[in-house]
Amino acid sequence: LLFYLRYAGQYRERAILGLAIMAAVLATFLSLVFVFAPRLPIASWPDKDESRLGTVLGFACVLFNTVMYGSPLAVILEVFRTRSVDAMPLSLSVGVTICSAFWAAYALYLSPPDFFILAPNVTGVLLSALQLLIYARFSACSSAKRSEALLPASGDITPSRPPQLGADQLLLADPRSNFTDQLHAPRPEVPELS
């Protein structure tokens, strides 16, 4: 975070303001949860012996983790519109898939399985799998567009004539000669113009 702020350039003030707002919202939310959750008229779930605070925090974690796992899908409209996955981070999608799968396996390993760990991570595996499918579907389109970008804009793909080489350049350009021979070969004399 500090490195981002250090190199944010002209967006530094906006980034600091956004982080301050996010910290204030998070602090307010946590304060409200700790103050009001024990007083809420809800039953503790899934374990009746668990506190109401644990239940509220568990559901908040499920909500925020699910949003976090689905956040790379925020660019999905751009991917469909441009038919390019350039805005979609593949490494993040792969990392989220692996992380979610391990956490889901851990939640299933617990006896009894922990709903508050299992629910967001199974959702994370499904959303990450969707991201990887979209990436696989549109990555071919992205590489084709990159290839088209390398072609001339006029659409004329006829090769241009190679430049005419002089006698001294032909010696160095001879593909049959050894490179070291070319370096040590005497240069031909060029006649002086009078």
XYZ file of C-alpha atoms in Angstrom:
194
model
C 0.000 0.000 0.000
C 2.826 2.381 0.839
C 4.569 1.575 -2.460
C 1.346 2.309 -4.337
C 0.991 5.639 -2.589
C 4.669 6.434 -3.204
C 4.385 5.924 -6.973
C 0.765 7.014 -7.496
C 1.955 10.262 -9.051
C -0.833 12.672 -9.862
C -3.441 10.317 -8.377
C -1.843 10.266 -4.901
C -4.320 12.690 -3.292
C -7.277 10.836 -4.752
C -5.857 7.490 -3.569
C -5.273 8.804 -0.042
C -8.803 10.226 0.083
C -10.259 6.931 -1.133
C -8.281 4.956 1.446
C -9.346 7.343 4.209
C -13.009 6.994 3.237
C -12.679 3.216 3.068
C -11.002 3.105 6.513
C -13.730 5.331 7.985
C -16.509 3.163 6.537
C -14.821 -0.010 7.789
C -14.267 1.442 11.282
C -17.889 2.618 11.430
C -19.165 -0.772 10.278
C -17.055 -2.681 12.807
C -18.079 -0.308 15.605
C -21.747 -0.785 14.785
C -21.312 -4.553 14.622
C -19.567 -4.760 17.986
C -22.061 -2.418 19.658
C -25.339 -3.628 18.156
C -24.748 -7.283 17.223
C -25.049 -8.623 20.778
C -28.389 -6.797 21.124
C -29.925 -8.036 17.856
C -32.952 -10.302 18.271
C -31.460 -13.113 16.160
C -30.576 -16.642 17.059
C -26.970 -17.732 16.905
C -26.296 -19.790 13.826
C -25.120 -22.398 12.814
C -24.096 -23.274 16.374
C -26.623 -22.376 19.064
C -23.793 -21.936 21.579
C -22.070 -19.342 19.400
C -22.527 -15.659 20.219
C -24.681 -13.360 18.128
C -21.572 -11.313 17.407
C -19.920 -14.377 15.870
C -22.970 -14.959 13.693
C -23.115 -11.342 12.452
C -19.359 -11.234 11.810
C -19.567 -14.596 10.044
C -22.247 -13.360 7.644
C -20.311 -10.109 7.083
C -17.217 -12.151 6.211
C -19.251 -14.294 3.792
C -20.587 -11.152 2.108
C -17.267 -9.312 1.821
C -15.279 -12.394 0.758
C -17.818 -13.184 -1.946
C -17.590 -9.606 -3.249
C -13.780 -9.822 -3.153
C -13.721 -13.097 -5.094
C -16.068 -11.698 -7.719
C -14.304 -8.338 -8.077
C -12.256 -9.317 -11.173
C -15.612 -9.823 -12.903
C -16.151 -6.046 -12.694
C -14.476 -5.781 -16.107
C -16.712 -8.443 -17.657
C -18.754 -5.937 -19.675
C -15.566 -4.495 -21.138
C -14.337 -8.008 -21.997
C -17.572 -8.800 -23.834
C -17.671 -5.383 -25.538
C -14.057 -5.420 -26.739
C -13.772 -9.223 -27.036
C -10.379 -8.841 -25.384
C -9.130 -10.057 -22.006
C -6.409 -7.410 -21.751
C -8.236 -5.780 -18.805
C -8.740 -9.104 -17.009
C -5.866 -10.226 -14.765
C -5.155 -13.926 -15.373
C -2.720 -14.316 -12.481
C -5.289 -12.951 -10.032
C -7.953 -15.357 -11.295
C -5.621 -18.350 -11.012
C -4.462 -17.287 -7.550
C -8.022 -16.795 -6.306
C -9.017 -20.219 -7.652
C -6.179 -21.949 -5.826
C -6.687 -20.002 -2.598
C -10.456 -20.567 -2.587
C -10.078 -24.270 -3.298
C -7.702 -24.759 -0.361
C -9.901 -22.803 2.031
C -12.973 -24.737 0.895
C -11.106 -28.021 1.429
C -10.080 -26.844 4.905
C -13.682 -25.906 5.767
C -14.844 -29.366 4.688
C -12.053 -30.969 6.726
C -13.326 -29.375 9.930
C -15.797 -31.403 11.929
C -18.514 -30.147 11.492
C -17.780 -28.172 8.303
C -17.632 -24.430 8.974
C -20.289 -22.629 6.947
C -18.655 -19.214 7.303
C -15.434 -20.497 5.720
C -17.056 -22.857 3.230
C -19.711 -20.564 1.695
C -17.516 -17.712 0.395
C -14.768 -20.060 -0.755
C -17.043 -22.373 -2.730
C -18.495 -19.211 -4.279
C -14.925 -18.052 -4.915
C -14.062 -21.307 -6.712
C -17.176 -20.991 -8.890
C -16.581 -17.306 -9.714
C -12.901 -17.943 -10.434
C -13.785 -20.861 -12.691
C -16.161 -18.527 -14.550
C -13.356 -15.967 -14.902
C -10.984 -18.622 -16.261
C -13.611 -19.830 -18.751
C -14.154 -16.268 -19.957
C -10.399 -15.788 -20.210
C -10.031 -18.996 -22.223
C -12.911 -17.981 -24.505
C -11.663 -14.486 -25.296
C -7.886 -14.893 -25.096
C -7.793 -16.130 -28.704
C -9.685 -13.007 -29.764
C -7.178 -10.842 -27.867
C -4.167 -12.425 -29.542
C -5.819 -12.059 -32.964
C -6.428 -8.358 -32.275
C -2.796 -7.907 -31.231
C -1.722 -9.542 -34.505
C -3.997 -7.218 -36.472
C -2.466 -4.247 -34.680
C 0.914 -5.177 -36.119
C -0.362 -4.994 -39.719
C -0.157 -1.717 -41.628
C -3.191 0.512 -41.226
C -3.760 0.819 -44.977
C -4.391 -2.904 -45.284
C -1.592 -3.199 -47.851
C 0.499 -6.162 -46.753
C 2.686 -6.413 -49.845
C 6.325 -6.531 -48.862
C 8.365 -3.452 -49.566
C 11.551 -3.658 -51.633
C 14.648 -4.222 -49.581
C 17.138 -1.380 -49.672
C 19.912 -1.553 -52.249
C 23.143 -2.598 -50.569
C 26.600 -1.403 -51.537
C 29.566 -3.749 -52.117
C 30.933 -3.270 -48.594
C 27.533 -4.040 -47.067
C 27.076 -7.165 -49.187
C 30.188 -8.724 -47.699
C 28.849 -8.253 -44.193
C 25.375 -9.417 -45.172
C 26.536 -12.716 -46.754
C 24.674 -15.428 -44.798
C 27.135 -18.135 -45.869
C 30.114 -16.512 -44.214
C 31.048 -16.994 -40.598
C 30.353 -14.047 -38.302
C 33.895 -13.913 -36.942
C 35.239 -13.991 -40.496
C 33.094 -10.977 -41.264
C 34.453 -9.084 -38.278
C 38.075 -9.652 -39.204
C 37.724 -9.408 -42.976
C 39.445 -6.466 -44.618
C 37.020 -3.830 -45.737
C 36.984 -3.189 -49.479
C 38.274 0.164 -50.579
C 35.691 2.612 -51.706
C 36.789 4.885 -54.570
C 36.852 8.547 -53.727
C 34.696 10.904 -55.695
C 36.483 13.837 -57.207
